[in-house]
Each structure stands twice: as structure tokens, then as C-alpha cells.
Coordinates of C-alpha atoms in Angstrom, one line a residue:
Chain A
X1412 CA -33.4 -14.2 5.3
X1413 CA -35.0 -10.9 4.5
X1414 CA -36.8 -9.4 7.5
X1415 CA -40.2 -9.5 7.5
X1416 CA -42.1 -6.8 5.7
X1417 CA -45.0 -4.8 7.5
X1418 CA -48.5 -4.2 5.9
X1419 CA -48.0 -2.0 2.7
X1420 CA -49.7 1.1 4.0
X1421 CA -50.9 2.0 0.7
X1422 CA -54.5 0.1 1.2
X1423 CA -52.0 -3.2 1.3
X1424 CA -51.5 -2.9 -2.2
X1425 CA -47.8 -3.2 -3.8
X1426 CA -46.0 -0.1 -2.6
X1427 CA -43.6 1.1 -6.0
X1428 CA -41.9 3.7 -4.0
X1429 CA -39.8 1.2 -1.9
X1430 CA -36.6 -1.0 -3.3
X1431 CA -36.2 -4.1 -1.9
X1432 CA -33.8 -4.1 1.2
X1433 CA -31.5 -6.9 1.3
X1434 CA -29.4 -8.0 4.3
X1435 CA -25.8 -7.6 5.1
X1436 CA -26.0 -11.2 4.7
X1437 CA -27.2 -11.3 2.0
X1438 CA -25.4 -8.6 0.0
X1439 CA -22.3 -10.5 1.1
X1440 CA -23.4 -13.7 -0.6
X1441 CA -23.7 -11.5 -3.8
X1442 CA -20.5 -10.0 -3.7
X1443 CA -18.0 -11.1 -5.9
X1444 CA -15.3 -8.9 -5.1
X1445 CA -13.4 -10.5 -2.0
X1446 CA -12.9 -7.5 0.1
X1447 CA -16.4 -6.2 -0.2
X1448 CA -17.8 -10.1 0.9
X1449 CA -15.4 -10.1 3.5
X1450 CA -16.5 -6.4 4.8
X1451 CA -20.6 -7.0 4.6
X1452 CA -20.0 -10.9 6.6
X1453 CA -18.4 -8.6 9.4
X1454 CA -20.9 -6.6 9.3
X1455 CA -23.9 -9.4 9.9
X1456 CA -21.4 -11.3 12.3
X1457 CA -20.3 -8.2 14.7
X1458 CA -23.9 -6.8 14.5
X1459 CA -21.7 -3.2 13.5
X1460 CA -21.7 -0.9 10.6
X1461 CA -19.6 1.5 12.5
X1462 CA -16.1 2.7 11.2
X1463 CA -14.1 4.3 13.2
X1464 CA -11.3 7.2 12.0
X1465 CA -8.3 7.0 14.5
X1466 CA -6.8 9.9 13.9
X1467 CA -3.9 9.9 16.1
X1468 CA -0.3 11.1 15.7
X1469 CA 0.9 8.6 18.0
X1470 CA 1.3 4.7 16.7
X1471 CA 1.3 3.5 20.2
X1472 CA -1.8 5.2 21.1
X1473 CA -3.5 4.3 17.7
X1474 CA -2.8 0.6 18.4
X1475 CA -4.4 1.0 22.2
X1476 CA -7.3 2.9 20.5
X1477 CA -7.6 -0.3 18.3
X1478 CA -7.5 -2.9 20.9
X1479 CA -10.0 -0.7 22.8
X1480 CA -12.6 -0.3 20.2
X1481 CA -12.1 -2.9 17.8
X1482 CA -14.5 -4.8 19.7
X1483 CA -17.4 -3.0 18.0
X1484 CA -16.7 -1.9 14.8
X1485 CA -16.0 -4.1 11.2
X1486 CA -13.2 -1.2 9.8
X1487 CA -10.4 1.1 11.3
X1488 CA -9.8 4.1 9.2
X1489 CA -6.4 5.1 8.9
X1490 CA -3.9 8.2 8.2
X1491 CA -0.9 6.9 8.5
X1492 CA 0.9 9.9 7.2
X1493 CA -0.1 11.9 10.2
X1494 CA 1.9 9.2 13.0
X1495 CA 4.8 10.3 14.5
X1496 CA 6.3 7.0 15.0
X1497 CA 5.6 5.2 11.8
X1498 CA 7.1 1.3 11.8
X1499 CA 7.2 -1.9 10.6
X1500 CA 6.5 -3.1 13.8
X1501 CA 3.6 -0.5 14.5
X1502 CA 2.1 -2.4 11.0
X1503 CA 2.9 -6.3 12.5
X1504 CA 0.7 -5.2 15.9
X1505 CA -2.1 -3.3 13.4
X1506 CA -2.7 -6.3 11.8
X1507 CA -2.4 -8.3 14.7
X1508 CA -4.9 -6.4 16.4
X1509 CA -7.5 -6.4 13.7
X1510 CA -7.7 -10.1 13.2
X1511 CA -8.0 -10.6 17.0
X1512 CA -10.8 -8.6 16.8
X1513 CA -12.2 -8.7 13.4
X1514 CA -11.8 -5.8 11.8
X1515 CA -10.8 -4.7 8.2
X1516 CA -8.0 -1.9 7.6
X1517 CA -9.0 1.3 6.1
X1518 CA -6.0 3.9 4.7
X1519 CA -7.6 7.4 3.9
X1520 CA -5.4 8.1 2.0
X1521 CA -7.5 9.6 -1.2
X1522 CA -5.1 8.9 -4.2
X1523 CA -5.7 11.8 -6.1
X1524 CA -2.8 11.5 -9.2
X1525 CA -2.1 9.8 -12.4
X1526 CA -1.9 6.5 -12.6
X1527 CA 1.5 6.6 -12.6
X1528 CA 2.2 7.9 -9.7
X1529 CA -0.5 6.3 -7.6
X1530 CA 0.9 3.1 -8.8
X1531 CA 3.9 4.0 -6.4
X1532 CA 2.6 6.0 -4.1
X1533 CA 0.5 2.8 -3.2
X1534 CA 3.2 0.3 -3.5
X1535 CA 6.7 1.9 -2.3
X1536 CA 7.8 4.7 -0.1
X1537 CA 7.8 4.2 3.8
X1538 CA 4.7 3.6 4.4
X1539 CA 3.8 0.1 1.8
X1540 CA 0.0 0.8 1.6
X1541 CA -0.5 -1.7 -0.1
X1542 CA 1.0 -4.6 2.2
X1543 CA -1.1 -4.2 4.8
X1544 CA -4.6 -2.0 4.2
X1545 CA -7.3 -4.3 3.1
X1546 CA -9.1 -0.7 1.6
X1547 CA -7.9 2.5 0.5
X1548 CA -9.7 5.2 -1.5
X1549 CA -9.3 7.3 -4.2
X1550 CA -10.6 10.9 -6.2
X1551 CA -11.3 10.4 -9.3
X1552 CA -10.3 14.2 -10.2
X1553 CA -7.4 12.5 -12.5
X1554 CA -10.0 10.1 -14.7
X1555 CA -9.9 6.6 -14.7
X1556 CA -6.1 6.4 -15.0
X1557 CA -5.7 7.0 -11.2
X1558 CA -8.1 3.6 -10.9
X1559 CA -6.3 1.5 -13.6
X1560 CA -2.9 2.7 -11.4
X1561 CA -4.1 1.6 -8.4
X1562 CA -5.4 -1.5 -9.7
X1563 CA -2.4 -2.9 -10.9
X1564 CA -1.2 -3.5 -7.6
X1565 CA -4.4 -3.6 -5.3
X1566 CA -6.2 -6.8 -7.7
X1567 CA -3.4 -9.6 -7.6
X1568 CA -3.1 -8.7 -3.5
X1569 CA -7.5 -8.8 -3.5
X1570 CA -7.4 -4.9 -2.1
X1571 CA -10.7 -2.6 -2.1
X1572 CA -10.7 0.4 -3.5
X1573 CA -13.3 3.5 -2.6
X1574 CA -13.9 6.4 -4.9
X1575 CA -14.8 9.6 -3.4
X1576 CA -18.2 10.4 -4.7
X1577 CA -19.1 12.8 -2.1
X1578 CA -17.3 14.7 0.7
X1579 CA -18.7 16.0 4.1
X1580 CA -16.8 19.3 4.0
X1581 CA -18.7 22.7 3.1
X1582 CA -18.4 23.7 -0.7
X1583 CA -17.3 20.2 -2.0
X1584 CA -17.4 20.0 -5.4
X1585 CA -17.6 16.3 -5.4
X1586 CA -21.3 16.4 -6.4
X1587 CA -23.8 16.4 -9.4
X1588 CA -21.9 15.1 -12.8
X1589 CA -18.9 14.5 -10.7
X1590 CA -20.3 11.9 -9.0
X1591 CA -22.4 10.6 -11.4
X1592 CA -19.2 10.4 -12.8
X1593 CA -17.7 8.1 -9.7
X1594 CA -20.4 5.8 -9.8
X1595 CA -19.8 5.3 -13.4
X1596 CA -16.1 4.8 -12.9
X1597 CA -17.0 2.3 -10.4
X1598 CA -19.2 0.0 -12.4
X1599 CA -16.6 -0.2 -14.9
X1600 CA -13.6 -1.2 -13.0
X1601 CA -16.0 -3.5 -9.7
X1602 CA -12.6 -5.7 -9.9
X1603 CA -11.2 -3.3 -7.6
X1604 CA -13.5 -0.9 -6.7
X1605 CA -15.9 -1.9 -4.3
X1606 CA -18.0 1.0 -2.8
X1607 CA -17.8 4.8 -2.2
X1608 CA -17.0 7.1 0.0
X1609 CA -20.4 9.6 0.0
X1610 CA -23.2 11.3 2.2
X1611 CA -26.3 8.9 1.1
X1612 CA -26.8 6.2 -1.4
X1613 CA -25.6 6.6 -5.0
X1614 CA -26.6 3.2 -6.4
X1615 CA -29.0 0.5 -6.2
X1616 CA -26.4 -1.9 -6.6
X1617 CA -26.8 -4.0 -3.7
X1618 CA -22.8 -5.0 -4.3
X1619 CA -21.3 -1.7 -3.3
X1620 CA -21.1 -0.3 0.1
X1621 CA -21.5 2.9 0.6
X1622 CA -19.3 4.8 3.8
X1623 CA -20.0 7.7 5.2
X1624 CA -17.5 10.2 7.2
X1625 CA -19.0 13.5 9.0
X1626 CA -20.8 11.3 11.6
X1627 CA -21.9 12.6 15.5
X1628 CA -23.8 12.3 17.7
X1629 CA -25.4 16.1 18.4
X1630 CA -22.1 17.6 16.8
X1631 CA -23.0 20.5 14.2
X1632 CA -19.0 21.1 12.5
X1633 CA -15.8 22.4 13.0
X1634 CA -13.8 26.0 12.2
X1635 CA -12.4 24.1 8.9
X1636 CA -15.4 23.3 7.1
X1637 CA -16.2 19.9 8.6
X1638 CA -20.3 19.1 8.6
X1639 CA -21.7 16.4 10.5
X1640 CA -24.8 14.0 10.4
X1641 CA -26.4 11.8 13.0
X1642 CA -25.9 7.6 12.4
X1643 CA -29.8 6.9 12.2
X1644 CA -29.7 10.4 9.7
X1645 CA -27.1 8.8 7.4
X1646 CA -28.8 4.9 7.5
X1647 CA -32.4 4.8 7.7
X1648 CA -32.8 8.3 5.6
X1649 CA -29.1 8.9 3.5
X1650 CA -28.9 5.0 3.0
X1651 CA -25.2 4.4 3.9
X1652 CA -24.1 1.3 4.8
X1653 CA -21.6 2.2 7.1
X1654 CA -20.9 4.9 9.6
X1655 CA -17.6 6.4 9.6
X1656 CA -17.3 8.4 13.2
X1657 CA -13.9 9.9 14.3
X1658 CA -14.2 13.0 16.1
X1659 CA -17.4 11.8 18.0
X1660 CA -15.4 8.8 19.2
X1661 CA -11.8 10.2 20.3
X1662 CA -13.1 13.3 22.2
X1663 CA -15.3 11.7 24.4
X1664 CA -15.0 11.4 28.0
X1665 CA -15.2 7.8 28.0
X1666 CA -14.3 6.5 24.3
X1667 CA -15.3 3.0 24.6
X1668 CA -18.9 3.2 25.8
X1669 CA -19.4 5.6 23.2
X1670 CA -18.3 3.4 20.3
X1671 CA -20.7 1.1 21.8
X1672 CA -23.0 4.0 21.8
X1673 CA -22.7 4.8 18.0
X1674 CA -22.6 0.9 17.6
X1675 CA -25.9 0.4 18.8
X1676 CA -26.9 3.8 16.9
X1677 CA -26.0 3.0 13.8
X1678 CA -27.1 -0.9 13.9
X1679 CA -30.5 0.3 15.5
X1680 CA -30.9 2.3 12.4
X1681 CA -30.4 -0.6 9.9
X1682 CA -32.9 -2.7 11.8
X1683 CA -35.4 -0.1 11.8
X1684 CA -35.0 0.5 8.2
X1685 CA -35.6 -3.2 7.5
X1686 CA -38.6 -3.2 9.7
X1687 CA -39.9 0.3 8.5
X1688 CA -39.2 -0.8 4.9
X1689 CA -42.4 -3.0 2.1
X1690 CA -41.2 -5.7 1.0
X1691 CA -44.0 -6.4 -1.1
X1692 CA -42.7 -6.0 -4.5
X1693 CA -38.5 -5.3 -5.7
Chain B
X335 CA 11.5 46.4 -19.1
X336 CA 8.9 45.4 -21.2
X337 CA 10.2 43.6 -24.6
X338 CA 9.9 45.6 -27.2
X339 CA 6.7 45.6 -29.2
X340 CA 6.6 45.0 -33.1
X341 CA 3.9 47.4 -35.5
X342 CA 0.7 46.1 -34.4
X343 CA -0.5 43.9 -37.6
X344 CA -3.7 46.1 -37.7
X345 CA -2.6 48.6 -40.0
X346 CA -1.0 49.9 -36.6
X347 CA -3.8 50.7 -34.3
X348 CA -4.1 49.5 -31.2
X349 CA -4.8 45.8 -30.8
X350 CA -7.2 45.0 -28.2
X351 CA -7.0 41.4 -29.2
X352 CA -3.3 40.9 -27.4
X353 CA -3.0 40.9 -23.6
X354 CA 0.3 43.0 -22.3
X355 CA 2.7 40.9 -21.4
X356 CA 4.8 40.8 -18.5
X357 CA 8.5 39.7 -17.9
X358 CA 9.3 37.4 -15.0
X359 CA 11.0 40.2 -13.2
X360 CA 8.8 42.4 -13.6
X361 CA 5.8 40.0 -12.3
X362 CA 8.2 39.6 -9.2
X363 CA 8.3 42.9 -8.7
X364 CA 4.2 42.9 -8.9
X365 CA 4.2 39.7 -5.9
X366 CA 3.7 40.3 -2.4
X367 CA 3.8 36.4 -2.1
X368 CA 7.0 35.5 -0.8
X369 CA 7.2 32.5 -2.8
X370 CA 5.4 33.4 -6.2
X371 CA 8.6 36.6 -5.7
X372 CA 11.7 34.7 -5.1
X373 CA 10.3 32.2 -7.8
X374 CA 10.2 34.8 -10.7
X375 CA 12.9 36.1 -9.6
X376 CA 15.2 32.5 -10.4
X377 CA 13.2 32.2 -13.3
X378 CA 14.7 35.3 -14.3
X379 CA 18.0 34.9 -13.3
X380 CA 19.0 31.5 -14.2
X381 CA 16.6 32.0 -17.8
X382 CA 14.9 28.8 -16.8
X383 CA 11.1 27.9 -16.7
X384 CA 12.0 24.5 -16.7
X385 CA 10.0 22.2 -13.5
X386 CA 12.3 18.9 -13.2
X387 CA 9.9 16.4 -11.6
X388 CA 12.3 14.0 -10.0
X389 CA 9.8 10.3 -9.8
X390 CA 12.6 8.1 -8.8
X391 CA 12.2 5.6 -5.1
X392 CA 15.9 6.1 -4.8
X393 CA 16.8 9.0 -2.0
X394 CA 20.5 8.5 -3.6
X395 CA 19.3 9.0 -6.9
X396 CA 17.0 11.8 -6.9
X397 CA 19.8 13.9 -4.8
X398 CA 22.4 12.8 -8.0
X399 CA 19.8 13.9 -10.0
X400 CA 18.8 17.4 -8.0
X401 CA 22.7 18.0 -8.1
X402 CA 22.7 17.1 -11.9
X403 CA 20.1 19.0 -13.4
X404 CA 19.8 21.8 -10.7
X405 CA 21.8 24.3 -12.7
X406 CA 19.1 24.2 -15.5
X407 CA 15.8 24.6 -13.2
X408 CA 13.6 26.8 -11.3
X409 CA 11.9 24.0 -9.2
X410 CA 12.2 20.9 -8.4
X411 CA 9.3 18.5 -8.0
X412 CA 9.5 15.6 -5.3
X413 CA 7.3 12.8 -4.7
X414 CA 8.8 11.5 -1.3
X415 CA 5.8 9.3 -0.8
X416 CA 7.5 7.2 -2.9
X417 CA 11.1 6.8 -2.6
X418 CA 12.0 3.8 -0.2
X419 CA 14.9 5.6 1.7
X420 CA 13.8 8.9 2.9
X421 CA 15.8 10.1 5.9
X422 CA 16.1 13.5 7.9
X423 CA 19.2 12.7 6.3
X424 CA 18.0 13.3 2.9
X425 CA 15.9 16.3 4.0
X426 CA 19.2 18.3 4.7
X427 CA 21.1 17.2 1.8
X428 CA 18.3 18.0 -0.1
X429 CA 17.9 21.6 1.0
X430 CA 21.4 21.8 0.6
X431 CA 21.2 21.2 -3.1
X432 CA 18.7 23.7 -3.5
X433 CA 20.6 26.2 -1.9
X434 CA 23.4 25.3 -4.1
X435 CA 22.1 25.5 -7.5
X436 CA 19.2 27.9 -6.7
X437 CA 16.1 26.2 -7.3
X438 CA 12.8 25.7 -5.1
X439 CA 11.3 22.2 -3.9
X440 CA 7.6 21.7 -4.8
X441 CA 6.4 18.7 -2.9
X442 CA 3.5 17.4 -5.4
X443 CA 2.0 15.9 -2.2
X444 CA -2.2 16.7 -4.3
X445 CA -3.5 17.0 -0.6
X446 CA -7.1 16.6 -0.9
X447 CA -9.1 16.0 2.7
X448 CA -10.7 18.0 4.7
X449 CA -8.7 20.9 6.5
X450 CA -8.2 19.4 9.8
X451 CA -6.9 16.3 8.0
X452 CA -4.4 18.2 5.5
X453 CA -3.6 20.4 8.3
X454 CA -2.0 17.8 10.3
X455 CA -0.5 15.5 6.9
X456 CA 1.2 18.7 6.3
X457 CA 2.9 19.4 9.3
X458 CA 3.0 15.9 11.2
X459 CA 3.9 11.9 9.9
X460 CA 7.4 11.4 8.8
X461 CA 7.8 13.3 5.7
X462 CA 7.2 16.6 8.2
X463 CA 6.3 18.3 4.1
X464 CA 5.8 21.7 5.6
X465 CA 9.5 21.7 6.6
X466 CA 11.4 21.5 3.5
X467 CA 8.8 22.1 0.4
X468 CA 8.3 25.5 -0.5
X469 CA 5.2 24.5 -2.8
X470 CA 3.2 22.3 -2.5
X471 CA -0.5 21.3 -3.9
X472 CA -4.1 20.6 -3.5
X473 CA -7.3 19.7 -5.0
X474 CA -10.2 21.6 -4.6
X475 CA -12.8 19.3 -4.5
X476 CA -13.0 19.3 -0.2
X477 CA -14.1 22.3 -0.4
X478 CA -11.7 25.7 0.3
X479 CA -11.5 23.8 4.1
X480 CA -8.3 22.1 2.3
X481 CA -6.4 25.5 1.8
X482 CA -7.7 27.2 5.5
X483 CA -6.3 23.8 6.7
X484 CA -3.0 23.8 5.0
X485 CA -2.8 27.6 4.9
X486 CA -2.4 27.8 8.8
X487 CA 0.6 26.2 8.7
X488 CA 2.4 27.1 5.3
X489 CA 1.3 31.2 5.7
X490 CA 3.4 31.3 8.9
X491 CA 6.3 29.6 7.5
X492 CA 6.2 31.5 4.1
X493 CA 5.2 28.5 1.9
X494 CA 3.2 28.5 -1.1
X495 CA 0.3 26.4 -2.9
X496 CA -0.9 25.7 -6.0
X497 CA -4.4 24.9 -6.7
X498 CA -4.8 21.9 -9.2
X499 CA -7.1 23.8 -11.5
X500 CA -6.5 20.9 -14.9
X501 CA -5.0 17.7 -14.7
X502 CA -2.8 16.3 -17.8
X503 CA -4.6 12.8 -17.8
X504 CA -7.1 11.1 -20.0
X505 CA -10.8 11.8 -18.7
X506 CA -9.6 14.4 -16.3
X507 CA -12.5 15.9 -14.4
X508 CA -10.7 19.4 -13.3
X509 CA -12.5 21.1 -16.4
X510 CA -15.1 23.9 -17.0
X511 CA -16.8 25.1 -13.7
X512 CA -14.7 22.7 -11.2
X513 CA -11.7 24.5 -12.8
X514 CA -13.5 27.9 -12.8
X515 CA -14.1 27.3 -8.7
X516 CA -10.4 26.9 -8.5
X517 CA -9.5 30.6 -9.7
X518 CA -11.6 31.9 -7.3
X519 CA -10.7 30.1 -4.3
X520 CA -7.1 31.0 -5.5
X521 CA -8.2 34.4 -5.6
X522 CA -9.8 34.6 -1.9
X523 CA -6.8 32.7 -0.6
X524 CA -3.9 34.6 -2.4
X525 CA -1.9 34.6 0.8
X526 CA -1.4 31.3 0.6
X527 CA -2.0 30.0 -2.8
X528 CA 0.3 31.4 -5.5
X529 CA -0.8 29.7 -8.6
X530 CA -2.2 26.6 -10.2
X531 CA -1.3 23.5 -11.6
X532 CA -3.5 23.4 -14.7
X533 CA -2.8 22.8 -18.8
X534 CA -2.9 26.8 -20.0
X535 CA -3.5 30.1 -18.3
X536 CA -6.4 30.4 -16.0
X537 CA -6.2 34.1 -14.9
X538 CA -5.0 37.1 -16.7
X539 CA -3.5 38.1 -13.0
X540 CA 0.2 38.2 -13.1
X541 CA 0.8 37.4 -9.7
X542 CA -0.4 34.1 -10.3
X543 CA 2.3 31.6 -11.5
X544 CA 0.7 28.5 -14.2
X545 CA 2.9 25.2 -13.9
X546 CA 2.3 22.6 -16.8
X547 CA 2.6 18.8 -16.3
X548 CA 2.7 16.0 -19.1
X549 CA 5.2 18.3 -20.8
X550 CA 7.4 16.4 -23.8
X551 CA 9.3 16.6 -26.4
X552 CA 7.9 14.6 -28.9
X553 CA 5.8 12.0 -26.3
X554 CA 2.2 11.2 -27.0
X555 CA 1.1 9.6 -23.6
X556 CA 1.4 6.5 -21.4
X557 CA -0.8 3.4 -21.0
X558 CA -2.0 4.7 -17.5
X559 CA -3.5 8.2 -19.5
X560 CA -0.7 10.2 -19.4
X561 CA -1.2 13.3 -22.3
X562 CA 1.9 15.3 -23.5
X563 CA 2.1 18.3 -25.1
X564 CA 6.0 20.4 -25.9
X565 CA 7.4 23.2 -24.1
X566 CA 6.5 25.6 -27.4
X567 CA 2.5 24.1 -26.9
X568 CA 2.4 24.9 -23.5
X569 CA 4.6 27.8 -23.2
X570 CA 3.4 30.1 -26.7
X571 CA 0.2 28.8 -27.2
X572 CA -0.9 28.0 -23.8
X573 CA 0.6 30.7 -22.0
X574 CA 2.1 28.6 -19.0
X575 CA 4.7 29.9 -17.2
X576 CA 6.3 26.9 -16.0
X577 CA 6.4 23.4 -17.7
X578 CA 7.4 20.1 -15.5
X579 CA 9.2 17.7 -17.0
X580 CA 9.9 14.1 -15.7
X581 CA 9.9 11.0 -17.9
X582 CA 11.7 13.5 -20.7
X583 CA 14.6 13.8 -18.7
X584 CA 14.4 10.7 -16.2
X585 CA 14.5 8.3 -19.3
X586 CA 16.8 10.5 -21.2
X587 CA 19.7 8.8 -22.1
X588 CA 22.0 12.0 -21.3
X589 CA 19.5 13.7 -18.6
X590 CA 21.8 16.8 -18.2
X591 CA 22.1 17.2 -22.2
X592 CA 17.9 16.8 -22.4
X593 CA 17.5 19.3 -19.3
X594 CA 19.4 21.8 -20.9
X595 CA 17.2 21.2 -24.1
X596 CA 13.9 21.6 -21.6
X597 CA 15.1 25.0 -20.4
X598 CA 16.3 26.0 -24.0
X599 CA 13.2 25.1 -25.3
X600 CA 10.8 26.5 -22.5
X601 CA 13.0 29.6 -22.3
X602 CA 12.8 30.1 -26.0
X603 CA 9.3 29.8 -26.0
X604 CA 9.1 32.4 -23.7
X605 CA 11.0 34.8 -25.5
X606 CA 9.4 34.5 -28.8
X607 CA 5.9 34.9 -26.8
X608 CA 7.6 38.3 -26.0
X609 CA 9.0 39.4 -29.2
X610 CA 5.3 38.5 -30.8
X611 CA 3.0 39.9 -28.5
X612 CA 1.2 43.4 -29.2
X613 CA 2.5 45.6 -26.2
X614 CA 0.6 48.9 -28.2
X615 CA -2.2 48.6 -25.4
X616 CA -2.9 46.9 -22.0

């Protein structure tokens, strides 16, 4: 059910500047794309559009991190590449620990070749990608061949796909054409891809789902070019569907009342944008 | 020395039209980088411009390979992302092999996150990257975060980076002013990055090295947007310096005979860029 609209405040008269907000729900019913369906019904059944970037160098205490917070979050972002202690078995408990709590699997790992290469940089070498994360991402730098590479593989095993339209760092150049560019890519292969990665909304499109990453609460950046947003900054204003908070998360004193904390932020943020938003016309 | 200039074509004045050209060892000499220096300086020894990019998942097989073809090559380019035996092992032997025949290992690795990400895929995970490749890559589009990121680690250690200012592929979106930001961050960061990964020269600077992908003799493309051009294309009327060459030689059916072709080709090339150039001003 869409929530309910307040008054127009212009005069109660149809307000044209607003787009009609549709519902987790909702979007997930529209989906066609299994992963994106599968992501969006988490979303509405966990109350959470909160992602959270483990980035650990330790597999053991990734997987305690995962148990820990996978109570409030629909996806754990990944970098594999950067544990010490990479295993089989390390993958067996991931996955184990995400469907006991719900959560989808998210490897950064920002394919960023031909399609050649991506091909088997997804599907061999120590680390499988493709077995085991529901979502991985992608530049689109290379042109569509990096997509068509990836796809390959990811379609027949009903893998998501993010393309980087945006970044968070300072002087990205993911931005104008380029990602006009990513959104267009992503229309034309929605088999496989099903959202971006970005700093606000970059289609109507009520199908993809747009992530951010650079999200804290009252953090400003790092020395390495790192720039961050608040959660009710990057929903109710940026229009991103889902919160992706690392830093925020791992440093704090007490890391499981503070995912609760962003949570709450970030969810509190969607409601408010529903109730803030007319629904009197599309 | 310089090569010897012929009689300018204009009625023997001085052509402004022609840049001077260096010789490898003579651009050594003009390095301070550590890696762009001892890289001229095989080129020039083993008369060899020739980039073998081993894409094999076999650890067995690319070190056969390495010990193959390494008496015809300046560099070797890895993808050990993808091979489905890598070992510490592997890393020795390996190193080994390029002590033996001379050549350098460029780990195409294309790291493109932010710099406290990169930082720690560079230097942490299994592959441990910065502690065999002296090369390796990025892309620019994080932002110059990715090379202060990677640059702490590989300045210390005396590694080198290439910038990926062009890609090879169909639809490629490293053109114009994306590939225009990647000179200069090259140029701010020239303790670190010695040189680019593109399709023709980017900067009249000799210090900078230009390494060529989707190099062939006689190969259009792929069906995942793979371009190719030959080693006279890239060499003579592109003025690249180095040209990488995988699928040429991997699905050779004598890969030693074909290497030797690669480096007689790419060397020629060279040589008759030399012989033709205007040397009568800078």
C-alpha cells in the first residue's frame, strides 16, 4: 500500500514537482530481476536499508562482525581480497551466516577490465566470486564489454550486478556524461544489472536500487579523499535506496548499537520521505 | 646516441613538425623512477618492447610460459586473480624466472576504489600484489585518492604504476578529458606513477613509459569488444613504447616462434620510427 499522502501544499491542488514514491514493497513486486526482488522484500521485511562494508582483514573476525550485525541490515559488503585468511570454509560460514539472518552478499569488487578478463576474474582464481556473492559491481570505464563479460556468468547463476555511476571520493570523475553513460548501460543490459552504486538518484525507474557508500553519522572524510554524507542526507534529499556505512560502523565504541543506530536512521528517513512526499498525482 | 637524422624533407630547414626523439637508454638515463629506469634500460638491452600478457588459470602454465617466452620480453603481465593455483610457491618461482631472463612483472590488477581500500588490496589478501609486481595499475576515475592510497605502499618499496589513460575495448569511456585528467594526475604523482596504459602517446615527456594492449598481428577483435591494432600501428604511428601481447602468442601454435615475431616486429618498429624522425630540431 502506498503511504498516505498529506495535503498538497500548493492550495491542495496537484503538486507536479513530486514523483510518485512507491514502497519497498512495492518496487519488489515490479522487479523482474531476481536479485533486485529478493533485495527490496528484505528491505520491507527487516524494516533496514542499511548496508554495511566489513572491511576487515581477518575472515574470522568478518564472520563475528556478520553474526553481530546481520540482525539489522538487508546486505554485507565485501572485500574479499583484503582477508588474511581467505577459505572455503570462511565462504560455507558467510553464507551460513547470511541466510540465518537474512542478508544478501555484496563483493566490492568493481570489475574494471574487458570482458574478457572479467569473465575470469569473476568466475576462477581463489576467491570464485561468482559462487557465493549474490551482488558485485562494476566500472564501466571499459564500455559495455566489461557488462556482457560479467554477464555471462552472473545471468544463468541469477547474480546482480552494480555499475558505478558515482563515487564518494574527492575528484571522481564518475560524473556528468559518464554517468549518464552508466545509467544507459544499465537499461540496456537490466538482465544483470540491477542498480547503481552512486551519491543520489539517477533514475526514475522504480526497478533499480540505488546504494550509496560515504555514509556517517557526523564524520566529515579521511586523509585519502574519502567524503561522507549523513543516512537522512543521502534518503530523504539524495534519494538512495540504501545506505552503505563502513567506517561509521567498525570504529565505534560499541558497533552493534550503532548499526542499530544508522538502522533506525536510515529507515526513519524513508518513512519521513513517504510521509513528507504528495501523492496527488505520478 | 641519438639515431642519426636524415635531410629534413623541407628543402632542409628545420622541421618543427617532428618531435626529437629519444632512445630507450637514453630516456633511462633522463628517469629518476626506479622502475620507469631499470625498464628502459631491459628494453634496451634485450632489444625488446614486447609486453607478454600471460591470461592462463594455470600457475604451472604461465611459469612454462614466463620461462618460454622470457628471453624475448621486457615485462611480463599477470592476472593472478585468475589462475586457480596461486601459491607463495608460485610467487618465488615466479620471481625467479624474472630474475633469470630479465624481465619485470606488471600485475594488471586495474585497482579502482578509494585509497584506503586500494591501499589495503595492494598490500593485504592473498595475492600480497605489492610484494612481487613491480607495475601495477589503476583507474582514475576515484579520484587521485587511488594513487595517494596505493602510492604509500609501492613508493617505499620502489614499485611503479601506470595510469589507465585509454582502454583497447569497444565503447571505452577513458577518452578526451577523462584521459586528459589522467596525464596530470600522472604528472603530480610522478613518484609513483611511471606511465600509462593508453592506445598512443599521451605526453611528450620522456620519462613517461606508454604500454599498448589489444596489440595483434593480423586480429580484428573479440565478441566481448576486444579492438586490435599491429605492433607497426601502435609502435610508428602511435608512438607507444611498449605493446602487450596475449591472445597473439597464448593461441599461437608455436608461442616462442610468434614471441620472437612480437619483439621483431615491435623492435623494428621502433627502429624505423628512429631512422625516419627529423632530429634537425627539438
Amino acid at each position: 500500500k502506498v503511504p498516505q499522502s498529506k495535503p498538497c501544499e500548493d492550495g491542495g491542488q496537484p503538486c507536479k514537482k513530486q514523483k510518485k514514491m512507491l514502497t519497498y514493497q512495492q518496487r519488489a513486486a515490479l522487479c523482474t530481476h531476481p536479485v533486485a526482488k529478493r533485495l527490496f522484500t528484505i528491505m520491507h521485511e527487516k524494516r533496514s536499508n542499511l548496508a554495511f562494508s566489513v572491511d576487515v582483514t581477518s575472515a574470522t573476525q568478518l564472520l563475528q562482525f556478520a553474526d553481530d550485525i546481520g540482525p539489522y541490515i538487508c546486505l554485507l559488503k565485501t572485500h574479499v581480497d583484503i582477508l588474511e585468511d581467505f577459505s572455503q570454509d570462511f565462504v560455507t560460514r558467510l553464507q551460513a551466516t547470511a541466510k540465518k539472518h537474512n542478508f544478501l552478499i555484496f563483493e566490492d569488487r568493481k570489475f574494471a577490465d574487458i570482458g574478457q578478463t572479467v569473465l575470469k576474474q569473476y568466475i576462477s582464481g581463489l576467491y570464485r566470486i561468482c559462487d557465493w556473492a549474490h551482488i558485485v559491481n562494476a566500472h564501466i570505464v571499459p564500455g559495455p564489454g566489461v557488462i556482457h563479460g560479467l554477464s555471462k556468468v552472473g545471468v544463468p547463476k541469477e547474480r546482480g550486478c552494480l555499475l558505478i555511476g558515482q563515487m564518494s571520493s574527492q575528484g571522481s570523475l564518475a560524473t556528468g556524461e559518464y554517468t549518464t553513460a552508466a545509467v544507459k548501460m544499465a537499461e540496456e543490459n537490466s538482465n544483470f544489472v540491477m542498480g547503481f552504486i552512486c551519491q543520489g538518484s539517477l533514475t526514475d525507474d522504480p526497478r533499480f536500487i540505488h546504494m550509496a557508500p560515504g555514509v556517517q553519522l557526523g564524520g566529515s572524510g579521511d586523509q585519502l579523499g574519502q567524503q561522507y554524507n549523513s543516512p537522512a542526507q543521502m534518503v530523504t534529499e539524495k534519494r538512495v535506496d540504501v545506505i552503505i556505512v563502513g567506517r561509521g560502523i567498525l570504529n565505534a565504541e560499541d558497533p552493534v548499537a550503532t548499526a542499530k543506530l544508522y538502522q533506525h536512521a536510515g529507515f526513519e528517513a524513508y518513512e519521513n520521505l513517504s510521509n513528507n512526499l504528495c501523492f496527488c498525482t505520478i
